mmCIF file of C-alpha atoms in Angstrom:
data_model
loop_
_atom_site.group_PDB
_atom_site.id
_atom_site.type_symbol
_atom_site.label_atom_id
_atom_site.label_comp_id
_atom_site.label_asym_id
_atom_site.label_seq_id
_atom_site.Cartn_x
_atom_site.Cartn_y
_atom_site.Cartn_z
ATOM 1 C CA UNK P 1 251.401 46.248 104.841
ATOM 2 C CA UNK P 2 250.337 42.529 104.733
ATOM 3 C CA UNK P 3 252.726 41.960 101.739
ATOM 4 C CA UNK P 4 255.597 43.694 103.194
ATOM 5 C CA UNK P 5 255.307 41.509 106.329
ATOM 6 C CA UNK P 6 254.958 38.367 104.185
ATOM 7 C CA UNK P 7 258.020 39.113 102.095
ATOM 8 C CA UNK P 8 260.251 40.169 105.170
ATOM 9 C CA UNK P 9 259.088 36.994 107.000
ATOM 10 C CA UNK P 10 259.933 34.632 103.941
ATOM 11 C CA UNK P 11 263.272 36.000 103.505
ATOM 12 C CA UNK P 12 264.103 35.726 107.171
ATOM 13 C CA UNK P 13 262.883 32.004 107.164
ATOM 14 C CA UNK P 14 264.813 31.264 103.923
ATOM 15 C CA UNK P 15 267.937 32.705 105.514
ATOM 16 C CA UNK P 16 267.664 30.657 108.723
ATOM 17 C CA UNK P 17 267.867 27.725 106.631
ATOM 18 C CA UNK P 18 271.281 28.715 105.303
ATOM 19 C CA UNK P 19 272.566 29.745 108.644
ATOM 20 C CA UNK P 20 274.433 26.166 109.599
ATOM 21 C CA UNK P 21 276.268 26.346 106.226
ATOM 22 C CA UNK P 22 277.351 30.107 106.671
ATOM 23 C CA UNK P 23 278.653 29.266 110.285
ATOM 24 C CA UNK P 24 281.172 26.785 108.655
ATOM 25 C CA UNK P 25 282.983 29.837 107.191
ATOM 26 C CA UNK P 26 283.942 32.696 109.331
ATOM 27 C CA UNK P 27 281.808 31.567 112.277
ATOM 28 C CA UNK P 28 282.666 34.381 114.799
ATOM 29 C CA UNK P 29 281.990 36.934 112.041
ATOM 30 C CA UNK P 30 278.798 35.712 111.327
ATOM 31 C CA UNK P 31 277.407 35.119 114.621
ATOM 32 C CA UNK P 32 278.439 38.677 115.400
ATOM 33 C CA UNK P 33 276.676 40.303 112.758
ATOM 34 C CA UNK P 34 273.677 38.084 111.877
ATOM 35 C CA UNK P 35 271.446 39.889 114.393
ATOM 36 C CA UNK P 36 272.515 43.321 113.025
ATOM 37 C CA UNK P 37 272.041 42.239 109.439
ATOM 38 C CA UNK P 38 268.540 40.818 110.406
ATOM 39 C CA UNK P 39 267.655 44.323 111.880
ATOM 40 C CA UNK P 40 268.963 45.980 108.522
ATOM 41 C CA UNK P 41 266.814 43.443 106.493
ATOM 42 C CA UNK P 42 263.790 44.729 108.453
ATOM 43 C CA UNK P 43 264.962 48.437 107.906
ATOM 44 C CA UNK P 44 265.034 47.651 104.205
ATOM 45 C CA UNK P 45 261.587 46.097 104.276
ATOM 46 C CA UNK P 46 260.205 49.262 105.529
ATOM 47 C CA UNK P 47 262.147 51.920 103.263
ATOM 48 C CA UNK P 48 261.938 49.834 100.144
ATOM 49 C CA UNK P 49 259.037 48.605 97.970
ATOM 50 C CA UNK P 50 259.704 44.720 98.764
ATOM 51 C CA UNK P 51 256.201 44.023 97.663
ATOM 52 C CA UNK P 52 257.793 44.035 93.862
ATOM 53 C CA UNK P 53 259.968 40.938 94.797
ATOM 54 C CA UNK P 54 258.544 37.685 94.282
ATOM 55 C CA UNK P 55 258.755 34.914 96.839
ATOM 56 C CA UNK P 56 260.908 33.282 94.515
ATOM 57 C CA UNK P 57 263.281 36.106 94.371
ATOM 58 C CA UNK P 58 263.383 36.810 98.027
ATOM 59 C CA UNK P 59 264.171 33.049 98.702
ATOM 60 C CA UNK P 60 266.844 33.009 96.045
ATOM 61 C CA UNK P 61 268.658 36.080 97.410
ATOM 62 C CA UNK P 62 268.228 35.164 101.300
ATOM 63 C CA UNK P 63 271.690 33.519 101.588
ATOM 64 C CA UNK P 64 273.619 36.722 100.208
ATOM 65 C CA UNK P 65 271.575 39.562 101.901
ATOM 66 C CA UNK P 66 274.803 41.133 103.218
ATOM 67 C CA UNK P 67 277.486 40.014 100.290
ATOM 68 C CA UNK P 68 279.055 43.484 99.610
ATOM 69 C CA UNK P 69 280.004 43.963 96.232
ATOM 70 C CA UNK P 70 277.554 41.523 94.706
ATOM 71 C CA UNK P 71 275.826 42.433 91.395
ATOM 72 C CA UNK P 72 271.984 41.865 90.431
ATOM 73 C CA UNK P 73 270.431 42.250 87.127
ATOM 74 C CA UNK P 74 266.856 43.016 87.903
ATOM 75 C CA UNK P 75 264.437 42.848 85.082
ATOM 76 C CA UNK P 76 260.810 44.946 85.008
ATOM 77 C CA UNK P 77 258.160 43.193 87.010
ATOM 78 C CA UNK P 78 256.656 40.158 85.251
ATOM 79 C CA UNK P 79 259.596 39.845 82.662
ATOM 80 C CA UNK P 80 261.714 37.369 84.145
ATOM 81 C CA UNK P 81 263.695 36.864 87.653
ATOM 82 C CA UNK P 82 266.441 38.537 88.856
ATOM 83 C CA UNK P 83 270.161 37.218 88.495
ATOM 84 C CA UNK P 84 272.755 37.295 91.197
ATOM 85 C CA UNK P 85 276.390 37.477 90.013
ATOM 86 C CA UNK P 86 279.607 37.452 91.898
ATOM 87 C CA UNK P 87 281.716 39.014 89.337
ATOM 88 C CA UNK P 88 281.412 41.809 86.582
ATOM 89 C CA UNK P 89 282.173 39.036 84.087
ATOM 90 C CA UNK P 90 279.639 37.020 85.269
ATOM 91 C CA UNK P 91 277.162 39.876 85.112
ATOM 92 C CA UNK P 92 277.982 40.457 81.370
ATOM 93 C CA UNK P 93 277.834 36.728 80.629
ATOM 94 C CA UNK P 94 274.326 36.605 82.249
ATOM 95 C CA UNK P 95 272.849 39.672 80.131
ATOM 96 C CA UNK P 96 274.317 42.789 81.878
ATOM 97 C CA UNK P 97 275.142 44.211 78.603
ATOM 98 C CA UNK P 98 271.462 44.886 78.093
ATOM 99 C CA UNK P 99 270.993 47.196 81.251
ATOM 100 C CA UNK P 100 271.004 50.500 80.610
ATOM 101 C CA UNK P 101 270.314 52.034 84.288
ATOM 102 C CA UNK P 102 272.544 51.482 87.121
ATOM 103 C CA UNK P 103 270.875 51.730 90.455
ATOM 104 C CA UNK P 104 272.431 52.160 94.039
ATOM 105 C CA UNK P 105 270.225 51.549 97.250
ATOM 106 C CA UNK P 106 271.314 52.593 100.760
ATOM 107 C CA UNK P 107 269.617 52.304 104.050
ATOM 108 C CA UNK P 108 270.195 48.694 105.358
ATOM 109 C CA UNK P 109 272.242 47.683 102.600
ATOM 110 C CA UNK P 110 270.497 44.374 102.122
ATOM 111 C CA UNK P 111 270.076 42.545 98.712
ATOM 112 C CA UNK P 112 266.246 42.761 99.192
ATOM 113 C CA UNK P 113 266.377 46.577 99.471
ATOM 114 C CA UNK P 114 268.738 46.809 96.560
ATOM 115 C CA UNK P 115 266.556 44.300 94.471
ATOM 116 C CA UNK P 116 263.158 46.219 95.523
ATOM 117 C CA UNK P 117 264.693 49.606 94.382
ATOM 118 C CA UNK P 118 266.143 48.411 91.169
ATOM 119 C CA UNK P 119 262.784 46.727 90.206
ATOM 120 C CA UNK P 120 261.246 50.096 90.819
ATOM 121 C CA UNK P 121 263.784 51.581 88.593
ATOM 122 C CA UNK P 122 263.303 48.905 85.914
ATOM 123 C CA UNK P 123 259.419 49.226 85.928
ATOM 124 C CA UNK P 124 260.216 52.872 85.128
ATOM 125 C CA UNK P 125 262.349 52.532 81.872
ATOM 126 C CA UNK P 126 261.085 49.379 80.956
ATOM 127 C CA UNK P 127 264.371 47.484 80.763
ATOM 128 C CA UNK P 128 266.673 45.419 83.140
ATOM 129 C CA UNK P 129 268.531 47.413 85.477
ATOM 130 C CA UNK P 130 271.940 46.861 87.356
ATOM 131 C CA UNK P 131 272.161 47.133 91.009
ATOM 132 C CA UNK P 132 275.166 46.737 93.421
ATOM 133 C CA UNK P 133 274.599 45.349 97.109
ATOM 134 C CA UNK P 134 276.103 47.481 99.791
ATOM 135 C CA UNK P 135 276.223 44.789 102.370
ATOM 136 C CA UNK P 136 276.780 45.190 106.206
ATOM 137 C CA UNK P 137 279.901 44.211 107.774
ATOM 138 C CA UNK P 138 282.385 45.297 110.652
ATOM 139 C CA UNK P 139 283.147 48.563 108.799
ATOM 140 C CA UNK P 140 279.528 49.487 108.930
ATOM 141 C CA UNK P 141 279.116 48.427 112.824
ATOM 142 C CA UNK P 142 281.900 50.823 113.576
ATOM 143 C CA UNK P 143 280.881 53.847 111.603
ATOM 144 C CA UNK P 144 277.244 53.461 112.817
ATOM 145 C CA UNK P 145 278.324 53.552 116.276
ATOM 146 C CA UNK P 146 280.342 56.972 115.531
ATOM 147 C CA UNK P 147 277.097 58.460 113.824
ATOM 148 C CA UNK P 148 277.486 57.318 110.541
ATOM 149 C CA UNK P 149 273.778 56.038 110.445
ATOM 150 C CA UNK P 150 272.759 59.756 110.184
ATOM 151 C CA UNK P 151 275.848 61.470 109.021
ATOM 152 C CA UNK P 152 277.173 59.420 106.402
ATOM 153 C CA UNK P 153 278.001 62.132 103.875
ATOM 154 C CA UNK P 154 280.352 63.685 106.512
ATOM 155 C CA UNK P 155 282.093 60.449 107.479
ATOM 156 C CA UNK P 156 282.556 58.917 103.902
ATOM 157 C CA UNK P 157 286.413 58.192 104.331
ATOM 158 C CA UNK P 158 285.753 56.114 107.533
ATOM 159 C CA UNK P 159 284.006 53.000 106.434
ATOM 160 C CA UNK P 160 286.299 52.636 103.572
ATOM 161 C CA UNK P 161 289.418 52.867 105.745
ATOM 162 C CA UNK P 162 287.798 50.219 108.342
ATOM 163 C CA UNK P 163 286.968 47.433 105.657
ATOM 164 C CA UNK P 164 290.173 46.203 106.055
ATOM 165 C CA UNK P 165 288.856 44.603 109.285
ATOM 166 C CA UNK P 166 286.157 42.929 107.142
ATOM 167 C CA UNK P 167 288.945 41.279 104.803
ATOM 168 C CA UNK P 168 290.657 40.142 107.784
ATOM 169 C CA UNK P 169 287.609 38.561 109.355
ATOM 170 C CA UNK P 170 286.946 36.592 106.029
ATOM 171 C CA UNK P 171 284.696 38.739 103.958
ATOM 172 C CA UNK P 172 283.599 36.940 100.810
ATOM 173 C CA UNK P 173 285.563 37.437 97.595
ATOM 174 C CA UNK P 174 282.849 39.066 95.413
ATOM 175 C CA UNK P 175 282.470 42.275 93.374
ATOM 176 C CA UNK P 176 285.465 44.074 92.482
ATOM 177 C CA UNK P 177 287.685 42.883 95.045
ATOM 178 C CA UNK P 178 290.405 42.028 92.505
ATOM 179 C CA UNK P 179 290.592 45.400 90.830
ATOM 180 C CA UNK P 180 290.849 47.561 93.830
ATOM 181 C CA UNK P 181 291.645 51.071 92.787
ATOM 182 C CA UNK P 182 292.611 52.408 96.091
ATOM 183 C CA UNK P 183 292.647 50.800 99.580
ATOM 184 C CA UNK P 184 290.577 53.634 100.725
ATOM 185 C CA UNK P 185 287.517 52.843 98.448
ATOM 186 C CA UNK P 186 284.969 50.517 99.881
ATOM 187 C CA UNK P 187 284.109 47.339 97.859
ATOM 188 C CA UNK P 188 280.393 48.563 96.842
ATOM 189 C CA UNK P 189 282.181 51.765 95.502
ATOM 190 C CA UNK P 190 284.871 49.768 93.978
ATOM 191 C CA UNK P 191 282.364 47.511 92.171
ATOM 192 C CA UNK P 192 280.147 50.590 90.993
ATOM 193 C CA UNK P 193 283.228 52.333 89.447
ATOM 194 C CA UNK P 194 284.392 48.799 87.691
ATOM 195 C CA UNK P 195 280.913 48.619 86.390
ATOM 196 C CA UNK P 196 281.078 52.311 84.947
ATOM 197 C CA UNK P 197 284.396 51.885 83.579
ATOM 198 C CA UNK P 198 283.691 48.587 81.721
ATOM 199 C CA UNK P 199 283.437 49.275 77.854
ATOM 200 C CA UNK P 200 281.263 46.176 77.703
ATOM 201 C CA UNK P 201 278.597 48.165 79.573
ATOM 202 C CA UNK P 202 276.419 51.432 78.482
ATOM 203 C CA UNK P 203 274.467 53.091 81.160
ATOM 204 C CA UNK P 204 271.991 55.996 80.155
ATOM 205 C CA UNK P 205 270.561 56.370 83.769
ATOM 206 C CA UNK P 206 272.497 56.328 87.021
ATOM 207 C CA UNK P 207 270.134 56.666 90.316
ATOM 208 C CA UNK P 208 270.555 56.218 93.873
ATOM 209 C CA UNK P 209 268.674 56.385 97.086
ATOM 210 C CA UNK P 210 269.831 57.649 100.450
ATOM 211 C CA UNK P 211 273.308 56.464 101.094
ATOM 212 C CA UNK P 212 273.422 54.915 97.734
ATOM 213 C CA UNK P 213 274.115 58.412 96.110
ATOM 214 C CA UNK P 214 277.241 58.572 98.054
ATOM 215 C CA UNK P 215 278.492 55.393 96.963
ATOM 216 C CA UNK P 216 277.482 56.571 93.229
ATOM 217 C CA UNK P 217 279.355 59.925 93.695
ATOM 218 C CA UNK P 218 282.537 58.455 95.280
ATOM 219 C CA UNK P 219 282.522 56.112 92.076
ATOM 220 C CA UNK P 220 282.285 58.960 89.749
ATOM 221 C CA UNK P 221 284.880 60.916 91.298
ATOM 222 C CA UNK P 222 287.387 58.302 91.487
ATOM 223 C CA UNK P 223 286.813 57.297 87.806
ATOM 224 C CA UNK P 224 287.122 60.744 86.945
ATOM 225 C CA UNK P 225 290.687 60.988 88.468
ATOM 226 C CA UNK P 226 291.645 57.921 86.637
ATOM 227 C CA UNK P 227 290.041 58.088 83.126
ATOM 228 C CA UNK P 228 288.789 61.583 82.164
ATOM 229 C CA UNK P 229 287.862 60.139 78.566
ATOM 230 C CA UNK P 230 285.491 57.546 79.886
ATOM 231 C CA UNK P 231 283.845 60.081 82.244
ATOM 232 C CA UNK P 232 283.277 62.565 79.329
ATOM 233 C CA UNK P 233 281.834 59.645 77.414
ATOM 234 C CA UNK P 234 279.633 58.948 80.278
ATOM 235 C CA UNK P 235 278.537 62.584 80.713
ATOM 236 C CA UNK P 236 277.445 63.045 77.208
ATOM 237 C CA UNK P 237 274.837 60.574 77.234
ATOM 238 C CA UNK P 238 274.159 59.897 81.022
ATOM 239 C CA UNK P 239 271.383 61.096 83.311
ATOM 240 C CA UNK P 240 271.677 61.184 87.236
ATOM 241 C CA UNK P 241 268.807 61.088 89.379
ATOM 242 C CA UNK P 242 269.527 61.209 92.985
ATOM 243 C CA UNK P 243 266.576 60.238 95.402
ATOM 244 C CA UNK P 244 266.570 61.302 99.132
ATOM 245 C CA UNK P 245 270.070 62.848 99.500
ATOM 246 C CA UNK P 246 271.684 65.571 97.599
ATOM 247 C CA UNK P 247 275.504 64.679 96.968
ATOM 248 C CA UNK P 248 277.875 66.572 94.779
ATOM 249 C CA UNK P 249 279.027 64.590 91.582
ATOM 250 C CA UNK P 250 281.654 65.591 89.149
ATOM 251 C CA UNK P 251 280.920 68.833 87.420
ATOM 252 C CA UNK P 252 281.216 67.438 84.170
ATOM 253 C CA UNK P 253 277.648 65.880 84.783
ATOM 254 C CA UNK P 254 275.346 68.611 83.852
ATOM 255 C CA UNK P 255 272.146 66.477 83.578
ATOM 256 C CA UNK P 256 271.831 65.879 87.178
ATOM 257 C CA UNK P 257 268.045 65.920 88.937
ATOM 258 C CA UNK P 258 268.113 65.803 92.676
ATOM 259 C CA UNK P 259 264.714 64.509 94.005
ATOM 260 C CA UNK P 260 263.642 64.963 97.800
ATOM 261 C CA UNK P 261 260.366 64.183 99.640
ATOM 262 C CA UNK P 262 258.505 67.026 101.043
ATOM 263 C CA UNK P 263 258.740 65.941 104.428
ATOM 264 C CA UNK P 264 262.140 64.146 104.315
ATOM 265 C CA UNK P 265 264.087 65.545 107.186
ATOM 266 C CA UNK P 266 266.534 62.142 107.287
ATOM 267 C CA UNK P 267 267.606 63.030 103.846
ATOM 268 C CA UNK P 268 267.997 66.780 104.452
ATOM 269 C CA UNK P 269 270.594 66.351 107.555
ATOM 270 C CA UNK P 270 272.434 64.008 105.301
ATOM 271 C CA UNK P 271 272.466 66.286 102.040
ATOM 272 C CA UNK P 272 274.833 68.990 101.034
ATOM 273 C CA UNK P 273 273.178 72.248 101.899
ATOM 274 C CA UNK P 274 274.675 74.339 98.980
ATOM 275 C CA UNK P 275 272.643 71.856 96.586
ATOM 276 C CA UNK P 276 269.046 72.672 96.144
ATOM 277 C CA UNK P 277 266.397 69.856 95.195
ATOM 278 C CA UNK P 278 265.259 70.060 91.489
ATOM 279 C CA UNK P 279 262.081 68.221 92.533
ATOM 280 C CA UNK P 280 260.160 68.026 95.768
ATOM 281 C CA UNK P 281 257.604 64.967 95.841
ATOM 282 C CA UNK P 282 254.447 66.004 97.965
ATOM 283 C CA UNK P 283 253.749 64.475 101.095
ATOM 284 C CA UNK P 284 256.556 62.007 100.890
ATOM 285 C CA UNK P 285 259.278 61.087 103.473
ATOM 286 C CA UNK P 286 262.563 59.116 103.146
ATOM 287 C CA UNK P 287 260.899 55.605 102.328
ATOM 288 C CA UNK P 288 259.847 54.394 98.956
ATOM 289 C CA UNK P 289 257.404 51.414 100.069
ATOM 290 C CA UNK P 290 254.279 51.660 98.465
ATOM 291 C CA UNK P 291 252.594 49.627 101.254
ATOM 292 C CA UNK P 292 252.982 52.639 103.470
ATOM 293 C CA UNK P 293 251.801 56.087 103.734
ATOM 294 C CA UNK P 294 254.111 59.025 102.901
ATOM 295 C CA UNK P 295 256.210 57.078 100.329
ATOM 296 C CA UNK P 296 258.032 58.420 97.510
ATOM 297 C CA UNK P 297 256.679 56.891 94.329
ATOM 298 C CA UNK P 298 260.089 55.884 92.529
ATOM 299 C CA UNK P 299 258.651 54.415 89.367
ATOM 300 C CA UNK P 300 256.174 57.313 88.637
ATOM 301 C CA UNK P 301 258.664 59.960 89.697
ATOM 302 C CA UNK P 302 261.440 58.607 87.403
ATOM 303 C CA UNK P 303 258.932 58.151 84.574
ATOM 304 C CA UNK P 304 257.812 61.830 84.773
ATOM 305 C CA UNK P 305 261.387 63.008 85.155
ATOM 306 C CA UNK P 306 262.695 60.791 82.018
ATOM 307 C CA UNK P 307 259.935 61.830 79.630
ATOM 308 C CA UNK P 308 260.892 65.386 79.334
ATOM 309 C CA UNK P 309 264.946 64.292 79.402
ATOM 310 C CA UNK P 310 267.357 65.109 76.742
ATOM 311 C CA UNK P 311 267.994 61.257 76.783
ATOM 312 C CA UNK P 312 264.404 60.580 75.234
ATOM 313 C CA UNK P 313 264.775 63.870 72.820
ATOM 314 C CA UNK P 314 268.012 62.625 71.525
ATOM 315 C CA UNK P 315 266.806 58.956 70.875
ATOM 316 C CA UNK P 316 263.807 60.685 68.913
ATOM 317 C CA UNK P 317 266.528 62.966 66.941
ATOM 318 C CA UNK P 318 268.614 59.726 66.219
ATOM 319 C CA UNK P 319 265.395 58.002 65.092
ATOM 320 C CA UNK P 320 264.313 60.661 63.024
ATOM 321 C CA UNK P 321 267.724 61.154 61.264
ATOM 322 C CA UNK P 322 268.072 57.290 60.547
ATOM 323 C CA UNK P 323 264.889 57.202 58.956
ATOM 324 C CA UNK P 324 265.279 60.101 56.769
ATOM 325 C CA UNK P 325 268.610 58.506 55.396
ATOM 326 C CA UNK P 326 266.764 55.354 54.943
ATOM 327 C CA UNK P 327 269.263 53.534 57.426
ATOM 328 C CA UNK P 328 266.478 51.852 59.120
ATOM 329 C CA UNK P 329 263.084 50.262 58.318
ATOM 330 C CA UNK P 330 259.862 51.437 60.048
ATOM 331 C CA UNK P 331 260.046 50.108 63.649
ATOM 332 C CA UNK P 332 257.756 47.574 64.490
ATOM 333 C CA UNK P 333 254.962 48.269 66.726
ATOM 334 C CA UNK P 334 255.740 47.762 70.361
ATOM 335 C CA UNK P 335 252.999 46.245 72.654
ATOM 336 C CA UNK P 336 251.616 48.120 75.287
ATOM 337 C CA UNK P 337 253.589 48.154 78.287
ATOM 338 C CA UNK P 338 252.034 46.970 81.847
ATOM 339 C CA UNK P 339 253.199 48.756 85.013
ATOM 340 C CA UNK P 340 251.604 47.017 88.082
ATOM 341 C CA UNK P 341 251.669 50.101 90.531
ATOM 342 C CA UNK P 342 251.417 53.018 90.734
ATOM 343 C CA UNK P 343 249.198 54.449 87.801
ATOM 344 C CA UNK P 344 250.825 55.856 84.585
ATOM 345 C CA UNK P 345 251.938 59.480 84.700
ATOM 346 C CA UNK P 346 250.524 62.286 82.848
ATOM 347 C CA UNK P 347 250.829 61.940 78.974
ATOM 348 C CA UNK P 348 249.556 58.097 79.245
ATOM 349 C CA UNK P 349 250.866 55.688 76.789
ATOM 350 C CA UNK P 350 252.813 57.869 74.786
ATOM 351 C CA UNK P 351 255.057 58.963 77.759
ATOM 352 C CA UNK P 352 255.570 55.108 78.423
ATOM 353 C CA UNK P 353 256.693 54.712 74.844
ATOM 354 C CA UNK P 354 259.166 57.538 74.904
ATOM 355 C CA UNK P 355 260.901 56.214 77.814
ATOM 356 C CA UNK P 356 260.683 52.711 76.563
ATOM 357 C CA UNK P 357 262.452 53.705 73.084
ATOM 358 C CA UNK P 358 265.070 55.809 75.261
ATOM 359 C CA UNK P 359 266.272 52.793 77.248
ATOM 360 C CA UNK P 360 265.636 49.890 74.786
ATOM 361 C CA UNK P 361 268.446 47.759 74.268
ATOM 362 C CA UNK P 362 266.922 44.850 72.038
ATOM 363 C CA UNK P 363 264.644 42.017 73.003
ATOM 364 C CA UNK P 364 265.525 40.735 76.668
ATOM 365 C CA UNK P 365 265.534 37.377 77.540
ATOM 366 C CA UNK P 366 264.553 36.232 80.728
ATOM 367 C CA UNK P 367 267.289 35.580 83.173
ATOM 368 C CA UNK P 368 267.568 32.404 84.987
ATOM 369 C CA UNK P 369 269.162 32.374 88.422
ATOM 370 C CA UNK P 370 272.247 30.046 88.826
ATOM 371 C CA UNK P 371 272.252 27.109 91.250
ATOM 372 C CA UNK P 372 273.638 29.438 94.128
ATOM 373 C CA UNK P 373 274.616 32.838 94.174
ATOM 374 C CA UNK P 374 277.444 34.707 96.290
ATOM 375 C CA UNK P 375 276.950 33.806 100.089
ATOM 376 C CA UNK P 376 277.388 36.522 102.569
ATOM 377 C CA UNK P 377 280.466 34.677 104.344
ATOM 378 C CA UNK P 378 281.622 32.093 101.392
ATOM 379 C CA UNK P 379 284.360 34.132 101.087
ATOM 380 C CA UNK P 380 280.029 73.782 90.835
ATOM 381 C CA UNK P 381 277.342 73.980 87.620
ATOM 382 C CA UNK P 382 274.293 73.412 90.023
ATOM 383 C CA UNK P 383 276.639 72.947 91.794
ATOM 384 C CA UNK P 384 277.567 69.306 91.431
#
């Protein structure tokens, strides 16, 4: 618990240093929202495993905690520092093409929570992960006041409609602002959709937690209506894992695993009752913070799911066929992977190596952060 409190305090302190600069841009909006953003930061510190974020990374993203639509590239623990990007082009230039997993967090919507969730996923696949910041603006205040905090799945059309107020109040121009597919789509949804549609990017795993699953579902449904070919391509080799809420995905995606904590009443009231959980984690609630009891261990849960996944089996089949045809040489020995926490799942090193091969995208260079990031205000089969 000490590490969680330390990371939260450091982030709040670093953010206070940038307040004078942020007040020079959209001062009324910043003053009205800063207290709520700090509250949501505290929520993310409780619900996400922020202990995996280094002090340097927490300081680096503190100025952009609520920059909705910002994209981060998060490598596994100990393999480099996370990178914050304002646009998809910048994301690709900074190594985003190596990302084989896309994560979307929920709850408070801060960059800290998003980075922590993505780091857990990155540790599971041993590869860099893309994650989109949900942010917190005027639209979120209104939908929360109307009950959206608890029933976001049933008020999904309200927040995008109200985001026009954020634009009028001077919201920063990051993410997929220039590529809006429809006025009723929220910025985080548009950014996730743009990432999925970009031919330069190829994801094998899509995963969300809590409200993030709603964003992921909306992005996939929108893309399905606009580009069935791209969706069909994604569905052939992409696995979806939802954590904490069960939200319907386009029916073309048949490899969907819904994960719920045994004690997760919060996730249940925000889930679709007709979708049944594929995996129940014993003695787990809605939060993923390993510093607290009753957490849902994201890293180990994902590894246990992925090791039996068709993604891994398909990768093995491709390697076997290529070796049989003499198309590739014997692959070099892969050094043992070290996971900081929790312990490895059943199957040991062999399990870890299967997951690593499935998500490998070649050698990854450590991402170096730019001088400054996007400031907050610079600005049915199963049925699924």
